[in-house]
PDB file of C-alpha atoms in Angstrom:
ATOM      1  CA  MET Q 299       0.284 -36.077 -90.883  1.00  0.00           C
ATOM      2  CA  TYR Q 300       3.205 -35.152 -88.694  1.00  0.00           C
ATOM      3  CA  LYS Q 301       3.849 -31.421 -88.900  1.00  0.00           C
ATOM      4  CA  ASN Q 302       7.444 -30.399 -89.191  1.00  0.00           C
ATOM      5  CA  SER Q 303       8.234 -27.796 -86.569  1.00  0.00           C
ATOM      6  CA  ARG Q 304      11.983 -28.232 -86.301  1.00  0.00           C
ATOM      7  CA  MET Q 305      13.966 -25.267 -85.138  1.00  0.00           C
ATOM      8  CA  SER Q 306      17.302 -24.327 -86.624  1.00  0.00           C
ATOM      9  CA  GLY Q 307      20.408 -24.695 -84.495  1.00  0.00           C
ATOM     10  CA  LEU Q 308      21.170 -21.006 -85.065  1.00  0.00           C
ATOM     11  CA  ARG Q 309      17.893 -19.923 -83.452  1.00  0.00           C
ATOM     12  CA  PHE Q 310      18.502 -22.159 -80.464  1.00  0.00           C
ATOM     13  CA  LEU Q 311      22.017 -20.715 -80.147  1.00  0.00           C
ATOM     14  CA  LEU Q 312      20.763 -17.103 -80.310  1.00  0.00           C
ATOM     15  CA  VAL Q 313      18.111 -17.772 -77.659  1.00  0.00           C
ATOM     16  CA  THR Q 314      20.662 -19.484 -75.408  1.00  0.00           C
ATOM     17  CA  VAL Q 315      23.146 -16.595 -75.703  1.00  0.00           C
ATOM     18  CA  LEU Q 316      20.420 -14.006 -75.066  1.00  0.00           C
ATOM     19  CA  ASN Q 317      19.211 -15.814 -71.951  1.00  0.00           C
ATOM     20  CA  ALA Q 318      22.721 -16.271 -70.611  1.00  0.00           C
ATOM     21  CA  LEU Q 319      23.328 -12.517 -70.962  1.00  0.00           C
ATOM     22  CA  ILE Q 320      19.987 -11.690 -69.314  1.00  0.00           C
ATOM     23  CA  THR Q 321      20.832 -14.011 -66.417  1.00  0.00           C
ATOM     24  CA  VAL Q 322      24.152 -12.276 -65.742  1.00  0.00           C
ATOM     25  CA  VAL Q 323      22.645  -8.782 -66.023  1.00  0.00           C
ATOM     26  CA  GLU Q 324      19.706  -9.604 -63.745  1.00  0.00           C
ATOM     27  CA  LEU Q 325      21.847 -11.357 -61.139  1.00  0.00           C
ATOM     28  CA  ILE Q 326      24.097  -8.313 -60.880  1.00  0.00           C
ATOM     29  CA  GLY Q 327      21.122  -5.940 -60.993  1.00  0.00           C
ATOM     30  CA  GLY Q 328      19.217  -7.939 -58.374  1.00  0.00           C
ATOM     31  CA  LEU Q 329      22.169  -7.952 -55.983  1.00  0.00           C
ATOM     32  CA  LEU Q 330      22.829  -4.240 -56.446  1.00  0.00           C
ATOM     33  CA  SER Q 331      19.176  -3.194 -56.153  1.00  0.00           C
ATOM     34  CA  GLY Q 332      18.087  -5.719 -53.521  1.00  0.00           C
ATOM     35  CA  SER Q 333      15.186  -6.787 -55.749  1.00  0.00           C
ATOM     36  CA  LEU Q 334      13.849 -10.292 -55.177  1.00  0.00           C
ATOM     37  CA  ALA Q 335      11.849  -9.975 -58.383  1.00  0.00           C
ATOM     38  CA  LEU Q 336      15.023  -9.411 -60.412  1.00  0.00           C
ATOM     39  CA  LEU Q 337      16.826 -12.282 -58.712  1.00  0.00           C
ATOM     40  CA  SER Q 338      13.840 -14.563 -59.317  1.00  0.00           C
ATOM     41  CA  ASP Q 339      13.795 -13.530 -62.954  1.00  0.00           C
ATOM     42  CA  ALA Q 340      17.526 -14.241 -63.171  1.00  0.00           C
ATOM     43  CA  PHE Q 341      16.954 -17.785 -61.888  1.00  0.00           C
ATOM     44  CA  HIS Q 342      14.104 -18.185 -64.354  1.00  0.00           C
ATOM     45  CA  ASN Q 343      16.421 -17.130 -67.169  1.00  0.00           C
ATOM     46  CA  LEU Q 344      19.105 -19.497 -65.936  1.00  0.00           C
ATOM     47  CA  GLY Q 345      16.522 -22.259 -66.153  1.00  0.00           C
ATOM     48  CA  ASP Q 346      15.554 -20.993 -69.589  1.00  0.00           C
ATOM     49  CA  SER Q 347      19.125 -21.306 -70.825  1.00  0.00           C
ATOM     50  CA  ALA Q 348      19.250 -24.885 -69.588  1.00  0.00           C
ATOM     51  CA  SER Q 349      15.809 -25.637 -71.060  1.00  0.00           C
ATOM     52  CA  VAL Q 350      16.798 -24.266 -74.474  1.00  0.00           C
ATOM     53  CA  VAL Q 351      19.889 -26.479 -74.530  1.00  0.00           C
ATOM     54  CA  LEU Q 352      17.820 -29.465 -73.360  1.00  0.00           C
ATOM     55  CA  ALA Q 353      15.137 -28.748 -75.962  1.00  0.00           C
ATOM     56  CA  TYR Q 354      17.715 -28.557 -78.742  1.00  0.00           C
ATOM     57  CA  VAL Q 355      19.423 -31.792 -77.703  1.00  0.00           C
ATOM     58  CA  ALA Q 356      16.036 -33.525 -77.442  1.00  0.00           C
ATOM     59  CA  SER Q 357      15.009 -32.247 -80.885  1.00  0.00           C
ATOM     60  CA  ARG Q 358      18.214 -33.629 -82.391  1.00  0.00           C
ATOM     61  CA  ILE Q 359      17.666 -36.981 -80.684  1.00  0.00           C
ATOM     62  CA  GLY Q 360      14.093 -36.970 -81.993  1.00  0.00           C
ATOM     63  CA  LEU Q 361      15.418 -36.891 -85.574  1.00  0.00           C
ATOM     64  CA  LYS Q 362      17.036 -40.307 -85.206  1.00  0.00           C
ATOM     65  CA  ASN Q 363      15.454 -43.131 -87.161  1.00  0.00           C
ATOM     66  CA  SER Q 364      13.707 -46.057 -85.507  1.00  0.00           C
ATOM     67  CA  ASN Q 365      15.722 -49.203 -84.883  1.00  0.00           C
ATOM     68  CA  THR Q 366      15.467 -52.594 -83.195  1.00  0.00           C
ATOM     69  CA  SER Q 367      15.609 -51.081 -79.709  1.00  0.00           C
ATOM     70  CA  LYS Q 368      13.378 -48.037 -80.441  1.00  0.00           C
ATOM     71  CA  THR Q 369      10.838 -49.277 -82.972  1.00  0.00           C
ATOM     72  CA  PHE Q 370       8.759 -46.090 -82.691  1.00  0.00           C
ATOM     73  CA  GLY Q 371      11.812 -43.860 -83.009  1.00  0.00           C
ATOM     74  CA  TYR Q 372      13.113 -41.255 -80.550  1.00  0.00           C
ATOM     75  CA  ARG Q 373      10.395 -38.593 -80.588  1.00  0.00           C
ATOM     76  CA  ARG Q 374       9.573 -39.271 -76.923  1.00  0.00           C
ATOM     77  CA  ALA Q 375      12.889 -37.558 -76.068  1.00  0.00           C
ATOM     78  CA  GLU Q 376      11.182 -34.237 -76.749  1.00  0.00           C
ATOM     79  CA  ILE Q 377       8.229 -35.142 -74.514  1.00  0.00           C
ATOM     80  CA  ILE Q 378      10.650 -35.999 -71.695  1.00  0.00           C
ATOM     81  CA  SER Q 379      12.344 -32.634 -72.257  1.00  0.00           C
ATOM     82  CA  ALA Q 380       8.988 -30.841 -72.055  1.00  0.00           C
ATOM     83  CA  PHE Q 381       8.184 -32.717 -68.842  1.00  0.00           C
ATOM     84  CA  VAL Q 382      11.527 -31.851 -67.199  1.00  0.00           C
ATOM     85  CA  ASN Q 383      11.299 -28.182 -68.220  1.00  0.00           C
ATOM     86  CA  SER Q 384       7.733 -27.863 -66.930  1.00  0.00           C
ATOM     87  CA  VAL Q 385       8.509 -29.502 -63.575  1.00  0.00           C
ATOM     88  CA  PHE Q 386      11.551 -27.278 -63.107  1.00  0.00           C
ATOM     89  CA  LEU Q 387       9.533 -24.148 -63.850  1.00  0.00           C
ATOM     90  CA  ILE Q 388       6.779 -25.059 -61.381  1.00  0.00           C
ATOM     91  CA  VAL Q 389       9.257 -25.982 -58.616  1.00  0.00           C
ATOM     92  CA  VAL Q 390      11.134 -22.690 -59.040  1.00  0.00           C
ATOM     93  CA  SER Q 391       7.843 -20.763 -59.022  1.00  0.00           C
ATOM     94  CA  VAL Q 392       6.740 -22.405 -55.759  1.00  0.00           C
ATOM     95  CA  PHE Q 393      10.111 -21.609 -54.176  1.00  0.00           C
ATOM     96  CA  LEU Q 394       9.859 -17.962 -55.256  1.00  0.00           C
ATOM     97  CA  ILE Q 395       6.325 -17.635 -53.863  1.00  0.00           C
ATOM     98  CA  ILE Q 396       7.573 -18.907 -50.501  1.00  0.00           C
ATOM     99  CA  GLU Q 397      10.507 -16.461 -50.573  1.00  0.00           C
ATOM    100  CA  SER Q 398       8.175 -13.625 -51.549  1.00  0.00           C
ATOM    101  CA  ALA Q 399       5.878 -14.359 -48.622  1.00  0.00           C
ATOM    102  CA  HIS Q 400       8.902 -14.153 -46.336  1.00  0.00           C
ATOM    103  CA  ARG Q 401       9.919 -10.835 -47.928  1.00  0.00           C
ATOM    104  CA  ILE Q 402       6.400  -9.434 -47.404  1.00  0.00           C
ATOM    105  CA  LEU Q 403       6.675 -10.206 -43.690  1.00  0.00           C
ATOM    106  CA  ASN Q 404      10.208  -8.808 -43.590  1.00  0.00           C
ATOM    107  CA  PRO Q 405      10.410  -5.954 -46.145  1.00  0.00           C
ATOM    108  CA  GLU Q 406      13.817  -4.907 -47.422  1.00  0.00           C
ATOM    109  CA  PRO Q 407      14.842  -1.696 -49.239  1.00  0.00           C
ATOM    110  CA  VAL Q 408      14.913  -1.848 -53.042  1.00  0.00           C
ATOM    111  CA  ASN Q 409      16.683   0.468 -55.521  1.00  0.00           C
ATOM    112  CA  GLY Q 410      13.904   1.149 -58.005  1.00  0.00           C
ATOM    113  CA  GLY Q 411      16.177   2.907 -60.520  1.00  0.00           C
ATOM    114  CA  ILE Q 412      18.534  -0.031 -61.068  1.00  0.00           C
ATOM    115  CA  MET Q 413      15.573  -2.410 -60.965  1.00  0.00           C
ATOM    116  CA  LEU Q 414      13.823  -0.448 -63.733  1.00  0.00           C
ATOM    117  CA  ILE Q 415      16.813  -0.318 -66.111  1.00  0.00           C
ATOM    118  CA  VAL Q 416      17.596  -4.004 -65.750  1.00  0.00           C
ATOM    119  CA  ALA Q 417      13.935  -4.980 -66.133  1.00  0.00           C
ATOM    120  CA  ILE Q 418      13.646  -3.044 -69.401  1.00  0.00           C
ATOM    121  CA  VAL Q 419      16.726  -4.796 -70.796  1.00  0.00           C
ATOM    122  CA  GLY Q 420      15.370  -8.178 -69.663  1.00  0.00           C
ATOM    123  CA  THR Q 421      11.933  -7.537 -71.188  1.00  0.00           C
ATOM    124  CA  LEU Q 422      13.327  -6.617 -74.603  1.00  0.00           C
ATOM    125  CA  ALA Q 423      15.729  -9.570 -74.706  1.00  0.00           C
ATOM    126  CA  ASN Q 424      13.044 -12.036 -73.582  1.00  0.00           C
ATOM    127  CA  PHE Q 425      10.558 -10.851 -76.176  1.00  0.00           C
ATOM    128  CA  VAL Q 426      13.192 -11.273 -78.897  1.00  0.00           C
ATOM    129  CA  SER Q 427      13.878 -14.817 -77.631  1.00  0.00           C
ATOM    130  CA  ALA Q 428      10.146 -15.615 -77.550  1.00  0.00           C
ATOM    131  CA  LEU Q 429       9.798 -14.341 -81.116  1.00  0.00           C
ATOM    132  CA  LEU Q 430      12.612 -16.633 -82.263  1.00  0.00           C
ATOM    133  CA  LEU Q 431      10.846 -19.664 -80.731  1.00  0.00           C
ATOM    134  CA  SER Q 432       7.231 -18.748 -81.572  1.00  0.00           C
ATOM    135  CA  ARG Q 433       7.002 -20.557 -84.923  1.00  0.00           C
ATOM    136  CA  GLY Q 434       8.271 -23.899 -83.640  1.00  0.00           C
ATOM    137  CA  ALA Q 435       6.046 -23.764 -80.540  1.00  0.00           C
ATOM    138  CA  LYS Q 436       2.807 -24.264 -82.479  1.00  0.00           C
ATOM    139  CA  ASN Q 437       3.089 -27.994 -83.137  1.00  0.00           C
ATOM    140  CA  ASN Q 438       5.894 -29.188 -80.874  1.00  0.00           C
ATOM    141  CA  LEU Q 439       5.363 -29.746 -77.146  1.00  0.00           C
ATOM    142  CA  ASN Q 440       9.099 -29.649 -76.442  1.00  0.00           C
ATOM    143  CA  ILE Q 441       9.604 -26.238 -78.064  1.00  0.00           C
ATOM    144  CA  LYS Q 442       6.285 -25.042 -76.622  1.00  0.00           C
ATOM    145  CA  ALA Q 443       7.527 -25.757 -73.084  1.00  0.00           C
ATOM    146  CA  THR Q 444      10.720 -23.815 -73.815  1.00  0.00           C
ATOM    147  CA  TYR Q 445       8.752 -21.020 -75.472  1.00  0.00           C
ATOM    148  CA  LEU Q 446       6.559 -20.746 -72.362  1.00  0.00           C
ATOM    149  CA  HIS Q 447       9.726 -20.497 -70.284  1.00  0.00           C
ATOM    150  CA  ILE Q 448      10.860 -17.519 -72.346  1.00  0.00           C
ATOM    151  CA  LEU Q 449       7.452 -15.874 -72.643  1.00  0.00           C
ATOM    152  CA  SER Q 450       6.839 -16.181 -68.905  1.00  0.00           C
ATOM    153  CA  ASP Q 451      10.139 -14.411 -68.277  1.00  0.00           C
ATOM    154  CA  ALA Q 452       9.158 -11.661 -70.706  1.00  0.00           C
ATOM    155  CA  MET Q 453       5.920 -11.176 -68.772  1.00  0.00           C
ATOM    156  CA  SER Q 454       7.860 -11.362 -65.535  1.00  0.00           C
ATOM    157  CA  SER Q 455      10.267  -8.639 -66.668  1.00  0.00           C
ATOM    158  CA  PHE Q 456       7.355  -6.468 -67.774  1.00  0.00           C
ATOM    159  CA  GLY Q 457       5.756  -6.890 -64.352  1.00  0.00           C
ATOM    160  CA  ILE Q 458       9.054  -5.936 -62.745  1.00  0.00           C
ATOM    161  CA  ILE Q 459       9.086  -2.731 -64.808  1.00  0.00           C
ATOM    162  CA  ILE Q 460       5.721  -1.742 -63.347  1.00  0.00           C
ATOM    163  CA  GLY Q 461       6.888  -2.659 -59.855  1.00  0.00           C
ATOM    164  CA  ALA Q 462      10.115  -0.677 -60.297  1.00  0.00           C
ATOM    165  CA  ILE Q 463       8.188   2.424 -61.373  1.00  0.00           C
ATOM    166  CA  ILE Q 464       5.951   2.178 -58.291  1.00  0.00           C
ATOM    167  CA  ILE Q 465       8.977   1.707 -56.013  1.00  0.00           C
ATOM    168  CA  GLN Q 466      10.869   4.561 -57.668  1.00  0.00           C
ATOM    169  CA  ILE Q 467       7.980   7.027 -57.399  1.00  0.00           C
ATOM    170  CA  TRP Q 468       6.160   6.010 -54.212  1.00  0.00           C
ATOM    171  CA  HIS Q 469       8.874   3.955 -52.417  1.00  0.00           C
ATOM    172  CA  ILE Q 470       6.486   1.064 -51.748  1.00  0.00           C
ATOM    173  CA  ASN Q 471       9.051  -1.736 -51.448  1.00  0.00           C
ATOM    174  CA  ILE Q 472       6.454  -4.429 -50.740  1.00  0.00           C
ATOM    175  CA  VAL Q 473       5.503  -4.238 -54.428  1.00  0.00           C
ATOM    176  CA  ASP Q 474       8.653  -6.228 -55.271  1.00  0.00           C
ATOM    177  CA  PRO Q 475       7.599  -9.533 -53.612  1.00  0.00           C
ATOM    178  CA  ILE Q 476       3.976  -8.997 -54.655  1.00  0.00           C
ATOM    179  CA  VAL Q 477       5.049  -8.771 -58.315  1.00  0.00           C
ATOM    180  CA  THR Q 478       7.118 -11.929 -57.825  1.00  0.00           C
ATOM    181  CA  ILE Q 479       4.097 -13.834 -56.473  1.00  0.00           C
ATOM    182  CA  LEU Q 480       1.845 -12.656 -59.308  1.00  0.00           C
ATOM    183  CA  VAL Q 481       4.353 -13.565 -61.987  1.00  0.00           C
ATOM    184  CA  SER Q 482       5.133 -16.960 -60.414  1.00  0.00           C
ATOM    185  CA  GLY Q 483       1.413 -17.731 -60.221  1.00  0.00           C
ATOM    186  CA  TYR Q 484       1.011 -16.792 -63.880  1.00  0.00           C
ATOM    187  CA  ILE Q 485       3.952 -19.031 -64.863  1.00  0.00           C
ATOM    188  CA  MET Q 486       2.451 -22.005 -62.999  1.00  0.00           C
ATOM    189  CA  TRP Q 487      -0.939 -21.400 -64.642  1.00  0.00           C
ATOM    190  CA  GLU Q 488       0.606 -21.391 -68.132  1.00  0.00           C
ATOM    191  CA  THR Q 489       2.926 -24.334 -67.481  1.00  0.00           C
ATOM    192  CA  TRP Q 490       0.400 -26.761 -65.993  1.00  0.00           C
ATOM    193  CA  PRO Q 491      -1.347 -27.655 -69.326  1.00  0.00           C
ATOM    194  CA  VAL Q 492       2.032 -28.462 -70.918  1.00  0.00           C
ATOM    195  CA  LEU Q 493       3.025 -30.627 -67.947  1.00  0.00           C
ATOM    196  CA  LYS Q 494      -0.347 -32.383 -67.979  1.00  0.00           C
ATOM    197  CA  GLU Q 495      -0.097 -33.174 -71.698  1.00  0.00           C
ATOM    198  CA  ALA Q 496       3.476 -34.430 -71.324  1.00  0.00           C
ATOM    199  CA  ILE Q 497       2.421 -36.725 -68.445  1.00  0.00           C
ATOM    200  CA  ASN Q 498      -0.535 -38.062 -70.444  1.00  0.00           C
ATOM    201  CA  ILE Q 499       1.690 -38.901 -73.407  1.00  0.00           C
ATOM    202  CA  LEU Q 500       4.338 -40.546 -71.229  1.00  0.00           C
ATOM    203  CA  MET Q 501       1.630 -42.552 -69.415  1.00  0.00           C
ATOM    204  CA  GLN Q 502       0.159 -43.556 -72.809  1.00  0.00           C
ATOM    205  CA  ALA Q 503      -3.196 -42.047 -71.908  1.00  0.00           C
ATOM    206  CA  ALA Q 504      -5.805 -42.279 -74.655  1.00  0.00           C
ATOM    207  CA  PRO Q 505      -5.972 -39.232 -76.947  1.00  0.00           C
ATOM    208  CA  ASN Q 506      -9.198 -37.289 -77.326  1.00  0.00           C
ATOM    209  CA  LEU Q 507     -11.031 -39.605 -79.731  1.00  0.00           C
ATOM    210  CA  ASP Q 508     -14.714 -40.513 -80.038  1.00  0.00           C
ATOM    211  CA  PHE Q 509     -14.328 -44.292 -79.791  1.00  0.00           C
ATOM    212  CA  GLU Q 510     -18.047 -45.023 -80.126  1.00  0.00           C
ATOM    213  CA  ALA Q 511     -18.169 -42.999 -83.343  1.00  0.00           C
ATOM    214  CA  MET Q 512     -15.059 -44.805 -84.590  1.00  0.00           C
ATOM    215  CA  LYS Q 513     -16.670 -48.178 -83.931  1.00  0.00           C
ATOM    216  CA  HIS Q 514     -19.889 -47.040 -85.612  1.00  0.00           C
ATOM    217  CA  ASP Q 515     -17.983 -45.969 -88.735  1.00  0.00           C
ATOM    218  CA  MET Q 516     -15.881 -49.144 -88.805  1.00  0.00           C
ATOM    219  CA  LEU Q 517     -19.019 -51.323 -88.620  1.00  0.00           C
ATOM    220  CA  LYS Q 518     -20.279 -49.651 -91.810  1.00  0.00           C
ATOM    221  CA  GLU Q 519     -17.516 -51.442 -93.700  1.00  0.00           C
ATOM    222  CA  PRO Q 520     -19.043 -54.524 -95.397  1.00  0.00           C
ATOM    223  CA  GLY Q 521     -17.951 -57.702 -93.667  1.00  0.00           C
ATOM    224  CA  VAL Q 522     -17.108 -56.125 -90.284  1.00  0.00           C
ATOM    225  CA  VAL Q 523     -19.282 -57.761 -87.612  1.00  0.00           C
ATOM    226  CA  ASN Q 524     -17.804 -56.342 -84.398  1.00  0.00           C
ATOM    227  CA  VAL Q 525     -15.002 -54.101 -83.136  1.00  0.00           C
ATOM    228  CA  HIS Q 526     -13.424 -54.693 -79.730  1.00  0.00           C
ATOM    229  CA  HIS Q 527     -10.208 -54.610 -77.709  1.00  0.00           C
ATOM    230  CA  ILE Q 528      -9.399 -51.033 -78.760  1.00  0.00           C
ATOM    231  CA  HIS Q 529      -6.186 -49.305 -77.678  1.00  0.00           C
ATOM    232  CA  ALA Q 530      -5.077 -45.775 -78.586  1.00  0.00           C
ATOM    233  CA  TRP Q 531      -2.075 -43.777 -77.442  1.00  0.00           C
ATOM    234  CA  GLN Q 532       0.316 -41.068 -78.610  1.00  0.00           C
ATOM    235  CA  ILE Q 533       4.017 -41.289 -79.426  1.00  0.00           C
ATOM    236  CA  ASP Q 534       4.208 -37.496 -79.217  1.00  0.00           C
ATOM    237  CA  GLU Q 535       1.772 -34.594 -79.414  1.00  0.00           C
ATOM    238  CA  ASN Q 536       1.243 -35.116 -83.165  1.00  0.00           C
ATOM    239  CA  ARG Q 537       1.176 -38.870 -83.785  1.00  0.00           C
ATOM    240  CA  ILE Q 538      -1.660 -41.166 -82.667  1.00  0.00           C
ATOM    241  CA  MET Q 539      -1.315 -44.950 -82.597  1.00  0.00           C
ATOM    242  CA  PHE Q 540      -4.446 -47.129 -82.787  1.00  0.00           C
ATOM    243  CA  SER Q 541      -5.046 -50.877 -82.541  1.00  0.00           C
ATOM    244  CA  ALA Q 542      -8.243 -52.923 -82.526  1.00  0.00           C
ATOM    245  CA  HIS Q 543      -9.609 -56.431 -83.009  1.00  0.00           C
ATOM    246  CA  ILE Q 544     -12.261 -56.735 -85.709  1.00  0.00           C
ATOM    247  CA  ASN Q 545     -14.612 -59.668 -86.185  1.00  0.00           C
ATOM    248  CA  LEU Q 546     -15.159 -60.590 -89.840  1.00  0.00           C
ATOM    249  CA  ASN Q 547     -17.076 -63.219 -91.713  1.00  0.00           C
ATOM    250  CA  ASP Q 548     -15.050 -66.347 -92.391  1.00  0.00           C
ATOM    251  CA  GLN Q 549     -13.257 -65.585 -95.663  1.00  0.00           C
ATOM    252  CA  LEU Q 550      -9.950 -65.734 -97.500  1.00  0.00           C
ATOM    253  CA  LEU Q 551      -7.090 -63.599 -96.251  1.00  0.00           C
ATOM    254  CA  SER Q 552      -6.838 -61.988 -99.676  1.00  0.00           C
ATOM    255  CA  ASP Q 553     -10.421 -60.770 -99.188  1.00  0.00           C
ATOM    256  CA  VAL Q 554      -9.519 -59.295 -95.777  1.00  0.00           C
ATOM    257  CA  GLU Q 555      -6.763 -57.026 -97.055  1.00  0.00           C
ATOM    258  CA  PRO Q 556      -9.114 -54.589 -98.881  1.00  0.00           C
ATOM    259  CA  ILE Q 557     -11.129 -54.263 -95.658  1.00  0.00           C
ATOM    260  CA  TYR Q 558      -7.920 -53.390 -93.809  1.00  0.00           C
ATOM    261  CA  ARG Q 559      -7.067 -50.719 -96.388  1.00  0.00           C
ATOM    262  CA  HIS Q 560     -10.536 -49.148 -96.228  1.00  0.00           C
ATOM    263  CA  LEU Q 561     -10.522 -49.039 -92.412  1.00  0.00           C
ATOM    264  CA  GLU Q 562      -7.004 -47.613 -92.276  1.00  0.00           C
ATOM    265  CA  ASN Q 563      -7.963 -44.918 -94.773  1.00  0.00           C
ATOM    266  CA  LEU Q 564     -11.086 -44.078 -92.719  1.00  0.00           C
ATOM    267  CA  LEU Q 565      -9.196 -43.817 -89.425  1.00  0.00           C
ATOM    268  CA  GLN Q 566      -6.356 -41.792 -90.887  1.00  0.00           C
ATOM    269  CA  LYS Q 567      -8.489 -39.280 -92.779  1.00  0.00           C
ATOM    270  CA  LYS Q 568     -11.428 -38.808 -90.409  1.00  0.00           C
ATOM    271  CA  TYR Q 569      -9.775 -39.361 -87.023  1.00  0.00           C
ATOM    272  CA  HIS Q 570      -6.180 -38.334 -87.823  1.00  0.00           C
ATOM    273  CA  VAL Q 571      -4.675 -41.623 -86.685  1.00  0.00           C
ATOM    274  CA  ASP Q 572      -1.122 -42.075 -87.951  1.00  0.00           C
ATOM    275  CA  HIS Q 573      -0.534 -45.768 -87.348  1.00  0.00           C
ATOM    276  CA  VAL Q 574      -3.301 -48.393 -87.485  1.00  0.00           C
ATOM    277  CA  THR Q 575      -2.946 -52.024 -86.393  1.00  0.00           C
ATOM    278  CA  LEU Q 576      -5.926 -54.327 -86.903  1.00  0.00           C
ATOM    279  CA  GLN Q 577      -6.326 -57.970 -85.887  1.00  0.00           C
ATOM    280  CA  ALA Q 578      -8.929 -59.961 -87.784  1.00  0.00           C
ATOM    281  CA  GLU Q 579     -10.958 -62.609 -85.947  1.00  0.00           C
ATOM    282  CA  VAL Q 580     -14.023 -64.684 -86.752  1.00  0.00           C
ATOM    283  CA  PHE Q 581     -15.493 -66.018 -83.495  1.00  0.00           C
ATOM    284  CA  ARG Q 582     -13.046 -64.911 -80.786  1.00  0.00           C
ATOM    285  CA  GLY Q 583     -14.348 -61.853 -78.923  1.00  0.00           C
ATOM    286  CA  LYS Q 584     -17.354 -61.556 -81.207  1.00  0.00           C
ATOM    287  CA  SER Q 585     -19.638 -60.468 -78.362  1.00  0.00           C
ATOM    288  CA  ASN Q 586     -17.043 -58.350 -76.509  1.00  0.00           C
ATOM    289  CA  GLU Q 587     -17.529 -54.668 -75.846  1.00  0.00           C
ATOM    290  CA  LEU Q 588     -15.171 -51.927 -77.035  1.00  0.00           C
ATOM    291  CA  PHE Q 589     -12.896 -51.976 -73.996  1.00  0.00           C
ATOM    292  CA  THR Q 590     -13.515 -55.437 -72.550  1.00  0.00           C
ATOM    293  CA  ARG Q 591     -10.335 -56.674 -70.929  1.00  0.00           C
ATOM    294  CA  ASP Q 592      -9.023 -60.166 -71.419  1.00  0.00           C
ATOM    295  CA  ARG Q 593      -6.107 -62.034 -69.937  1.00  0.00           C
ATOM    296  CA  HIS Q 594      -3.694 -60.444 -72.430  1.00  0.00           C
ATOM    297  CA  ASP Q 595      -4.253 -57.056 -70.753  1.00  0.00           C
ATOM    298  CA  ILE Q 596      -3.179 -58.285 -67.329  1.00  0.00           C
TER     299      ILE Q 596
END
């Protein structure tokens, strides 16, 4: 059920090199032109380079097999990477909005010509980088966070192009910080869902499952009297873990195993659960509700 979305090391290397080059070009261009938007984009690209390296390292760690100290494996490394990248992007965006507000109150001259040339180069390079990461971003939160880094910079560079044209033609320098604010706001808007999902996974929040429907379907299995003490969480964005206590009629253990197999098959096929753990009981918890807590939860 886990979808393979691994990225090749070559693609990660190409994206890293592209972003490093963009960073250098935009830093020089921003200093020469006096453009805060270019400098902000340069810092974004610097963060992108770091995020690409972090994403690649995390993806390699995630390939390691489970062992006695990490019984679920190392896939959470990629979720941590997504979390770190998202937090960094939001913090940088907030900082740039504050700096832009200061620049609006204290306008500075901007060389629109240099700003335009550098922004065009940055836009093209960022779109190429985004294209290289697009396939892996579909089913991998780690790569998706990095992809959003790159795509946000591509949009940022495109916005800078528009701002540079306005400055070059009409000499309205205040456009530069305004573009920076708009782009930073857009980046925060796109990053927040990734950050939220990463936090939910790290906090072992329950995935989006219809637990009442699951219980209803499980009770259809002959011999199942009650379902209670349910827990569900995610190892990563693709794999759901599920555990529950089920009350059965008093019977031989060999008669219980087919019930286990049927329930596991139901939960895996209908609810896309990857790992199912069931605990059979006869009288204990027979009248408990789905999420009734007992002393073992404390």
